[in-house]
XYZ file of C-alpha atoms in Angstrom:
550
model
C 20.606 -8.685 -9.411
C 22.345 -6.552 -6.753
C 25.618 -5.026 -7.805
C 26.627 -3.460 -4.491
C 25.472 -5.845 -1.790
C 29.003 -6.087 -0.445
C 28.808 -2.489 0.740
C 27.526 -1.873 4.253
C 27.175 1.897 4.571
C 23.540 2.976 4.794
C 23.799 5.376 1.860
C 24.678 2.447 -0.384
C 21.374 0.696 0.262
C 19.962 2.096 -2.948
C 22.874 0.700 -4.924
C 21.818 -2.772 -3.854
C 18.351 -2.575 -5.381
C 16.559 -2.287 -8.670
C 19.230 -3.572 -11.039
C 16.978 -5.842 -13.108
C 15.690 -3.197 -15.469
C 14.096 -3.682 -18.875
C 16.525 -4.642 -21.593
C 16.290 -1.227 -23.200
C 17.104 0.525 -19.921
C 20.078 -1.284 -18.375
C 23.686 -0.807 -19.522
C 25.597 -3.783 -20.870
C 29.027 -5.181 -20.240
C 31.407 -5.930 -23.050
C 33.847 -8.627 -24.013
C 37.598 -8.035 -23.951
C 38.154 -9.712 -27.291
C 36.028 -12.130 -29.279
C 38.787 -14.675 -28.757
C 38.363 -14.274 -24.963
C 34.591 -14.265 -24.884
C 31.864 -15.493 -27.138
C 32.176 -15.817 -30.883
C 29.389 -14.793 -33.227
C 27.770 -17.698 -35.019
C 30.071 -19.158 -37.648
C 29.158 -18.846 -41.276
C 27.594 -21.986 -42.661
C 28.153 -21.077 -46.280
C 29.982 -18.613 -48.445
C 26.964 -16.313 -48.414
C 26.821 -14.239 -45.242
C 23.700 -15.002 -43.182
C 21.149 -12.229 -42.741
C 21.582 -10.280 -39.548
C 18.773 -10.607 -37.032
C 16.590 -7.600 -36.427
C 16.602 -5.941 -33.022
C 12.826 -6.261 -32.850
C 13.128 -10.056 -33.184
C 15.764 -10.120 -30.456
C 13.495 -8.110 -28.156
C 10.663 -10.556 -28.784
C 12.974 -13.459 -27.907
C 13.942 -11.646 -24.701
C 10.337 -11.051 -23.721
C 9.385 -14.708 -24.136
C 12.436 -15.801 -22.121
C 14.421 -17.202 -25.055
C 17.732 -15.785 -23.910
C 19.808 -18.176 -26.012
C 18.378 -16.682 -29.195
C 18.666 -13.154 -27.825
C 22.285 -13.697 -26.836
C 23.309 -15.123 -30.197
C 21.523 -12.332 -32.053
C 23.087 -9.606 -29.961
C 26.526 -11.134 -30.492
C 26.049 -10.812 -34.255
C 24.765 -7.266 -34.136
C 27.418 -6.061 -31.693
C 30.281 -7.503 -33.751
C 29.100 -6.859 -37.280
C 27.194 -3.600 -36.933
C 29.068 -2.147 -33.973
C 26.184 0.072 -32.914
C 26.372 1.273 -29.312
C 22.887 -0.087 -28.572
C 23.847 -3.583 -29.702
C 27.139 -3.426 -27.832
C 25.375 -2.261 -24.679
C 22.707 -4.922 -24.845
C 25.167 -7.678 -25.619
C 27.360 -6.582 -22.729
C 24.371 -6.606 -20.457
C 23.312 -10.121 -21.367
C 26.868 -11.343 -20.838
C 26.960 -9.649 -17.448
C 23.657 -11.152 -16.339
C 24.635 -14.589 -17.596
C 21.426 -15.085 -19.557
C 21.426 -17.573 -22.439
C 24.892 -18.812 -21.439
C 27.621 -18.497 -18.817
C 28.256 -15.203 -17.148
C 31.208 -13.396 -18.776
C 32.356 -10.400 -16.741
C 35.494 -9.558 -18.774
C 33.595 -9.841 -22.029
C 30.766 -7.752 -20.670
C 33.164 -5.020 -19.555
C 34.811 -4.958 -22.984
C 31.543 -4.536 -24.870
C 30.414 -1.887 -22.445
C 33.673 -0.043 -22.937
C 33.072 -0.046 -26.698
C 29.573 1.348 -26.170
C 30.942 3.973 -23.780
C 33.420 5.050 -26.447
C 30.341 5.871 -28.546
C 28.792 7.852 -25.643
C 25.991 5.412 -24.890
C 24.409 6.680 -21.651
C 23.134 3.387 -20.266
C 26.506 1.760 -20.947
C 28.296 4.595 -19.145
C 26.093 4.232 -16.073
C 26.291 0.457 -15.919
C 30.046 0.415 -16.355
C 30.343 2.934 -13.521
C 28.258 0.726 -11.297
C 30.454 -2.241 -12.132
C 33.517 -0.252 -11.089
C 31.772 0.248 -7.738
C 30.879 -3.411 -7.292
C 34.437 -4.549 -6.685
C 35.244 -7.882 -5.097
C 31.856 -9.500 -5.702
C 32.689 -9.499 -9.398
C 36.332 -10.366 -8.899
C 37.356 -6.795 -9.694
C 39.304 -4.046 -8.017
C 36.797 -1.454 -6.852
C 37.468 1.917 -8.510
C 35.167 4.635 -7.209
C 37.215 7.397 -8.846
C 36.749 5.857 -12.308
C 33.079 5.312 -11.529
C 32.658 8.958 -10.533
C 34.333 10.086 -13.753
C 31.972 7.969 -15.844
C 28.911 9.023 -13.885
C 29.762 12.700 -14.346
C 29.641 12.222 -18.129
C 26.168 10.725 -18.001
C 24.869 12.979 -15.216
C 25.713 16.193 -17.044
C 23.785 14.861 -20.035
C 20.679 14.417 -17.905
C 20.833 10.698 -17.101
C 18.851 10.482 -13.859
C 20.355 7.191 -12.740
C 23.871 8.609 -13.091
C 22.817 11.764 -11.248
C 21.521 9.699 -8.365
C 24.686 7.604 -8.028
C 26.873 10.684 -8.369
C 24.865 12.200 -5.524
C 25.593 9.164 -3.351
C 29.307 9.338 -4.079
C 29.378 13.088 -3.443
C 27.567 12.630 -0.147
C 30.059 10.029 1.024
C 33.193 11.546 -0.478
C 33.797 8.277 -2.280
C 35.807 8.690 -5.463
C 35.571 12.462 -5.313
C 35.639 15.160 -2.600
C 32.844 14.962 -0.059
C 30.263 17.614 -0.900
C 26.792 17.314 0.633
C 25.559 20.378 -1.247
C 26.575 18.899 -4.589
C 24.909 15.647 -3.529
C 21.621 17.436 -2.895
C 21.817 19.129 -6.299
C 22.355 15.793 -8.043
C 19.533 14.178 -6.059
C 17.247 17.058 -6.982
C 18.101 16.779 -10.676
C 17.335 13.062 -10.644
C 14.255 13.397 -8.432
C 12.700 15.915 -10.795
C 13.004 13.253 -13.489
C 10.989 10.869 -11.274
C 13.971 8.819 -10.111
C 12.430 7.153 -7.078
C 15.585 6.434 -5.090
C 16.723 10.025 -5.614
C 13.374 11.309 -4.342
C 13.820 9.259 -1.183
C 17.441 10.390 -0.758
C 16.396 14.016 -1.225
C 13.724 13.625 1.429
C 16.317 12.300 3.871
C 18.644 15.198 3.070
C 15.940 17.777 3.869
C 14.982 15.855 6.995
C 18.528 15.681 8.360
C 19.834 18.968 6.995
C 22.570 17.234 5.004
C 23.862 19.702 2.417
C 20.773 21.828 2.822
C 18.838 23.485 5.645
C 16.352 21.293 7.454
C 12.965 21.656 5.793
C 10.266 19.286 7.008
C 7.801 20.485 4.378
C 10.151 19.637 1.502
C 11.166 16.418 3.228
C 7.518 15.383 3.379
C 6.961 16.436 -0.242
C 9.748 14.221 -1.618
C 8.973 11.412 0.779
C 5.411 11.419 -0.531
C 6.633 11.454 -4.136
C 8.862 8.450 -3.502
C 6.089 6.623 -1.654
C 3.608 7.273 -4.448
C 6.169 5.890 -6.887
C 6.399 2.614 -4.959
C 9.466 3.079 -2.741
C 8.691 0.766 0.186
C 10.947 2.461 2.747
C 9.373 5.790 1.797
C 5.918 4.271 2.233
C 6.827 3.001 5.683
C 8.361 6.267 6.885
C 5.492 8.273 5.419
C 3.108 6.071 7.390
C 5.247 6.612 10.462
C 5.134 10.387 9.920
C 1.329 10.384 9.728
C 1.102 7.985 12.690
C 1.281 10.490 15.520
C 2.086 13.590 13.486
C 5.872 13.319 13.363
C 6.837 15.849 10.692
C 3.406 15.552 9.099
C -0.248 16.019 10.094
C -1.581 13.422 12.533
C -3.683 11.303 10.139
C -4.201 7.755 11.506
C -6.186 6.725 8.432
C -3.442 7.817 6.056
C -0.868 6.127 8.259
C -2.756 2.844 8.155
C -3.123 3.018 4.367
C 0.591 3.612 3.850
C 1.552 0.903 6.342
C -0.628 -1.457 4.336
C 0.941 -0.422 1.018
C 4.427 -0.917 2.405
C 3.512 -4.259 3.973
C 1.930 -5.492 0.753
C 5.150 -4.527 -1.023
C 7.143 -6.724 1.340
C 8.316 -4.227 3.974
C 8.756 -6.470 7.020
C 8.688 -3.741 9.671
C 5.526 -2.290 8.140
C 3.955 -5.744 8.321
C 4.850 -5.977 11.996
C 3.403 -2.535 12.744
C 0.227 -3.292 10.802
C -0.178 -6.661 12.511
C 0.358 -5.066 15.912
C -2.302 -2.456 15.225
C -4.821 -5.202 14.461
C -3.669 -7.128 17.532
C -4.168 -4.127 19.829
C -7.088 -2.487 18.050
C -4.956 0.616 17.536
C -6.847 2.795 15.054
C -8.668 -0.243 13.666
C -11.135 -2.792 14.948
C -9.230 -5.491 16.805
C -8.907 -8.484 14.500
C -6.587 -11.341 15.456
C -7.018 -13.075 12.114
C -5.789 -9.974 10.325
C -3.062 -9.576 12.947
C -1.781 -13.077 12.229
C -1.937 -12.433 8.479
C 0.739 -9.755 8.872
C 2.656 -10.893 11.950
C 3.340 -14.460 10.831
C 5.210 -13.592 7.595
C 7.043 -10.776 9.373
C 8.155 -13.154 12.121
C 9.135 -15.813 9.611
C 11.264 -13.176 7.864
C 13.126 -12.530 11.124
C 11.353 -9.474 12.614
C 11.856 -9.821 16.409
C 8.894 -7.668 17.461
C 6.545 -9.768 15.363
C 7.909 -12.906 17.009
C 7.231 -11.512 20.474
C 3.724 -10.413 19.480
C 2.926 -13.885 18.173
C 4.071 -15.283 21.499
C 1.611 -12.950 23.209
C -1.273 -13.895 20.906
C -0.738 -17.628 21.392
C -0.321 -17.147 25.151
C -3.533 -15.221 25.673
C -5.724 -16.358 22.772
C -8.517 -14.209 21.391
C -11.143 -14.037 18.647
C -10.918 -17.530 17.269
C -7.215 -17.921 18.049
C -7.121 -20.437 20.909
C -4.187 -20.405 23.326
C -1.364 -22.590 22.098
C 1.432 -23.054 24.631
C 3.730 -24.796 22.160
C 3.485 -21.984 19.604
C 3.799 -19.338 22.304
C 6.941 -21.009 23.633
C 8.417 -21.283 20.129
C 7.877 -17.646 19.191
C 9.054 -16.292 22.538
C 12.216 -18.376 22.212
C 12.797 -16.974 18.740
C 12.272 -13.400 19.953
C 14.583 -13.949 22.940
C 17.334 -15.216 20.637
C 16.977 -11.972 18.673
C 17.497 -9.959 21.873
C 13.932 -8.893 22.772
C 14.187 -8.308 26.509
C 10.447 -8.611 27.142
C 10.437 -11.990 25.426
C 13.306 -13.087 27.694
C 11.278 -11.983 30.716
C 8.128 -13.840 29.693
C 10.089 -16.897 28.636
C 11.676 -16.911 32.080
C 8.184 -16.905 33.633
C 7.164 -19.794 31.378
C 10.139 -21.915 32.483
C 9.671 -20.937 36.117
C 6.006 -21.937 36.202
C 6.194 -24.839 33.731
C 3.579 -23.453 31.363
C 3.803 -25.732 28.327
C 7.276 -26.954 29.351
C 8.813 -28.642 32.410
C 9.555 -26.413 35.405
C 13.176 -25.310 35.143
C 14.307 -22.736 37.756
C 17.867 -22.669 36.386
C 16.643 -21.832 32.902
C 14.245 -19.242 34.349
C 17.066 -17.595 36.293
C 19.309 -17.513 33.209
C 16.564 -15.875 31.138
C 15.778 -13.316 33.843
C 19.474 -12.438 34.028
C 19.632 -12.050 30.250
C 16.583 -9.800 30.366
C 18.133 -7.690 33.129
C 21.354 -7.301 31.128
C 19.249 -6.314 28.104
C 17.683 -3.450 30.072
C 14.463 -5.067 31.341
C 14.062 -3.755 34.945
C 11.165 -6.095 35.751
C 13.596 -8.995 35.489
C 15.227 -7.778 38.712
C 11.858 -8.086 40.438
C 11.520 -11.686 39.300
C 15.063 -12.593 40.370
C 14.568 -10.863 43.712
C 11.333 -12.758 44.295
C 13.034 -16.072 43.501
C 16.034 -15.170 45.673
C 13.915 -14.231 48.708
C 11.830 -17.376 48.253
C 14.977 -19.490 48.384
C 14.557 -20.767 44.813
C 18.053 -19.637 43.830
C 19.974 -20.858 46.869
C 21.398 -23.806 44.925
C 21.763 -21.874 41.673
C 23.526 -18.594 42.450
C 26.103 -17.460 44.971
C 25.188 -14.437 47.114
C 27.854 -12.411 45.301
C 26.014 -13.035 42.016
C 22.643 -12.148 43.499
C 23.881 -8.714 44.563
C 23.428 -7.374 41.020
C 19.679 -7.913 40.812
C 18.999 -7.312 44.503
C 20.655 -3.909 44.138
C 18.431 -3.039 41.181
C 15.344 -4.040 43.140
C 16.501 -2.085 46.194
C 17.053 1.055 44.129
C 13.522 0.611 42.783
C 12.169 0.622 46.336
C 11.886 -3.058 47.229
C 12.454 -3.005 50.983
C 13.064 -6.768 51.216
C 15.886 -6.482 48.686
C 17.553 -3.716 50.697
C 17.216 -5.787 53.872
C 18.873 -8.712 52.077
C 21.773 -6.481 51.018
C 22.150 -5.221 54.585
C 22.280 -8.776 55.947
C 24.857 -9.761 53.352
C 26.933 -6.674 54.160
C 27.019 -7.694 57.830
C 28.132 -11.182 56.768
C 31.086 -9.667 54.914
C 29.791 -9.812 51.345
C 32.030 -7.166 49.753
C 29.895 -6.481 46.623
C 26.824 -6.220 48.886
C 28.519 -3.520 50.958
C 29.293 -1.484 47.850
C 25.814 -1.998 46.386
C 24.079 -1.058 49.649
C 26.250 2.038 49.947
C 25.231 3.173 46.474
C 21.555 2.566 47.318
C 21.895 4.686 50.451
C 23.617 7.496 48.527
C 20.808 7.501 45.974
C 18.209 7.631 48.750
C 20.049 10.504 50.405
C 19.578 12.602 47.290
C 15.794 12.175 47.377
C 15.316 12.421 51.144
C 17.264 15.434 52.497
C 16.005 14.904 56.030
C 17.830 11.569 56.320
C 20.745 12.451 54.042
C 23.435 12.943 56.732
C 22.762 9.570 58.341
C 22.559 7.696 55.038
C 25.718 9.251 53.605
C 27.667 8.395 56.761
C 26.423 4.800 56.608
C 27.327 4.669 52.928
C 30.827 6.011 53.574
C 31.433 3.410 56.300
C 30.313 0.593 53.988
C 32.484 1.894 51.138
C 35.506 2.070 53.416
C 35.025 -1.566 54.439
C 34.636 -2.646 50.813
C 37.508 -0.459 49.611
C 39.903 -1.869 52.207
C 38.824 -5.346 51.085
C 39.856 -4.511 47.523
C 36.609 -3.539 45.786
C 37.624 -1.146 42.974
C 34.149 0.390 42.634
C 34.088 1.127 46.355
C 37.566 2.654 46.160
C 36.509 4.990 43.354
C 33.265 5.986 45.101
C 35.062 6.547 48.414
C 37.604 8.763 46.675
C 34.740 10.798 45.267
C 33.185 11.185 48.745
C 36.454 12.529 50.140
C 36.625 14.926 47.195
C 33.228 16.455 47.995
C 33.122 15.890 51.758
C 29.962 13.760 51.499
C 29.525 11.578 54.590
C 33.190 12.189 55.471
C 35.450 15.159 56.020
C 36.768 16.879 52.906
C 40.225 15.336 52.487
C 42.201 15.632 49.247
C 44.921 13.289 50.483
C 42.482 10.449 51.125
C 40.614 11.309 47.924
C 43.845 11.078 45.893
C 44.822 7.869 47.686
C 41.614 5.952 46.954
C 41.246 7.318 43.438
C 44.828 6.281 42.753
C 44.172 2.757 44.058
C 41.024 2.471 41.944
C 42.886 3.746 38.888
C 45.436 0.958 39.326
C 42.559 -1.484 38.824
C 41.692 0.110 35.489
C 39.115 2.697 36.577
C 39.677 5.367 33.907
C 37.300 7.890 35.438
C 39.009 7.522 38.814
C 42.356 8.278 37.169
C 40.951 11.442 35.614
C 39.487 12.584 38.948
C 42.784 11.855 40.695
C 44.647 14.056 38.205
C 42.117 16.834 38.724
C 42.472 16.642 42.504
C 46.256 16.685 42.195
C 46.083 20.186 40.726
C 44.561 21.382 44.005
C 47.184 19.730 46.199
C 50.676 20.695 47.332
C 53.629 18.462 46.384
C 53.837 17.353 50.010
C 50.170 16.294 50.025
C 50.596 14.359 46.765
C 53.625 12.542 48.168
C 51.654 11.710 51.321
C 48.742 10.358 49.252
C 51.060 8.253 47.099
C 52.688 6.768 50.185
C 49.261 5.901 51.588
C 48.291 4.263 48.282
C 51.470 2.140 48.331
C 50.566 0.965 51.832
C 47.178 -0.178 50.519
C 48.887 -2.118 47.727
C 51.376 -3.685 50.154
C 48.619 -4.666 52.538
C 46.711 -6.280 49.683
C 49.703 -8.451 48.759
C 49.903 -9.724 52.333
C 46.299 -10.890 52.327
C 45.718 -14.596 51.574
C 43.546 -15.186 48.504
C 39.870 -15.432 49.291
C 38.216 -18.763 48.581
C 35.915 -18.398 45.613
C 32.453 -19.678 46.282
C 31.248 -22.097 43.668
C 27.710 -23.224 43.001
C 26.632 -26.291 41.090
C 23.794 -25.573 38.678
C 21.101 -28.126 38.129
C 21.130 -29.563 34.626
């Protein structure tokens, strides 16, 4: 039962896990008053009934008879008042076992146990103070830290661990990474698994202690050996390629398997991928599916994309299945996997397992390009040059991917940009100019010609109102690239670009102004105003619209 799942900071991850401890280990919550919570069983006769024994209550708990356990603990907590009974009764009220959940009553009984210095009660009550809104409470990290300090100084490893987390974050007490490491170390030496993992991360990052990869590996291994799934995964990752550990592919595979078998989704994806590719193991598609399918079903995007690949290609008893491939690629694309978007675009373009849909293919290629997949520009360029996008995208839209392809060396894309520039396509002029400037940097022998051509194109686009061209042209005048060095013109075009929201252009303009005389600045400002006035006299350009096929 997670107490802290409302918290989002990474260092609180541990607070979200491992709350369902054995009855003898977890602190209990108490009841504000018997009148507000549960009453002990009423007497049925003048003779007081015999109190249940704790051993009998524990047996009831073990066999799942929480009603009996709850009633027995209520009697012991009220009539004997021992801290153990109060703690356990508070816990069962908090968990809502054997009856309705009773947070106020649980807190009250815990408070009574805390007054008798019961360690588990102290720790649990502190954790409840940290849980906040999920329990309908006001979160109180300062009170939690005060309670945890009492238990931590008495050697309670759980309290030491949580106090380390609060110290690391400066939550409820001053931020102190060194103190956090000391608390983690104290708990880790008592075999507290989460503390061992936290200590490993501290040594790895140098948080509160000097970076020490050897100690980081030591505590990471301890945590992994004690069943911490994240530790198992990262230990596997360390051995897989020798990142902070010896390069031991066999050890890496074993730890990936342990983590995957313990439910670590990313480990399952990595393990399945290794079997899919034959990476360090004999290629085995059946074993690949055994790990990739549950990982994909749990929402791991990489596993989804890999399943799409397996069902597209087929291998070793896994026949191609276009429907399954389409499904898993769609799932991966929705999760933002750019390669899946690219392949899904190819599927819709060619009609493999689905009707041919150029509009859908174009949309997917554009998504992939926006997600950082450069090959998508190649696909869009190919479709554009083949005329497949004439009815789907305006030339102004196509400039984006044609420019990417041109920068990557596709001559046909650069020729297309040049033709569009001649036809007056303003974005094409700017894009072609930037391509030429990039080429000038890699080909010094043609640099003068290309920079002059680029400057001419930028001037045309800048005068037509393209803010990117205005900023780039201002930069050329600043450096004298392709044009004469001219601070007045530089200030003018940077100023115009800044008026369109170009922050960098504004900064460059202010830098240039420091090199100019007041007369030059006034001249540049006058020239900028003329550009603005000229723009207001221009009739609005007709926006090209394109109907997409449904």
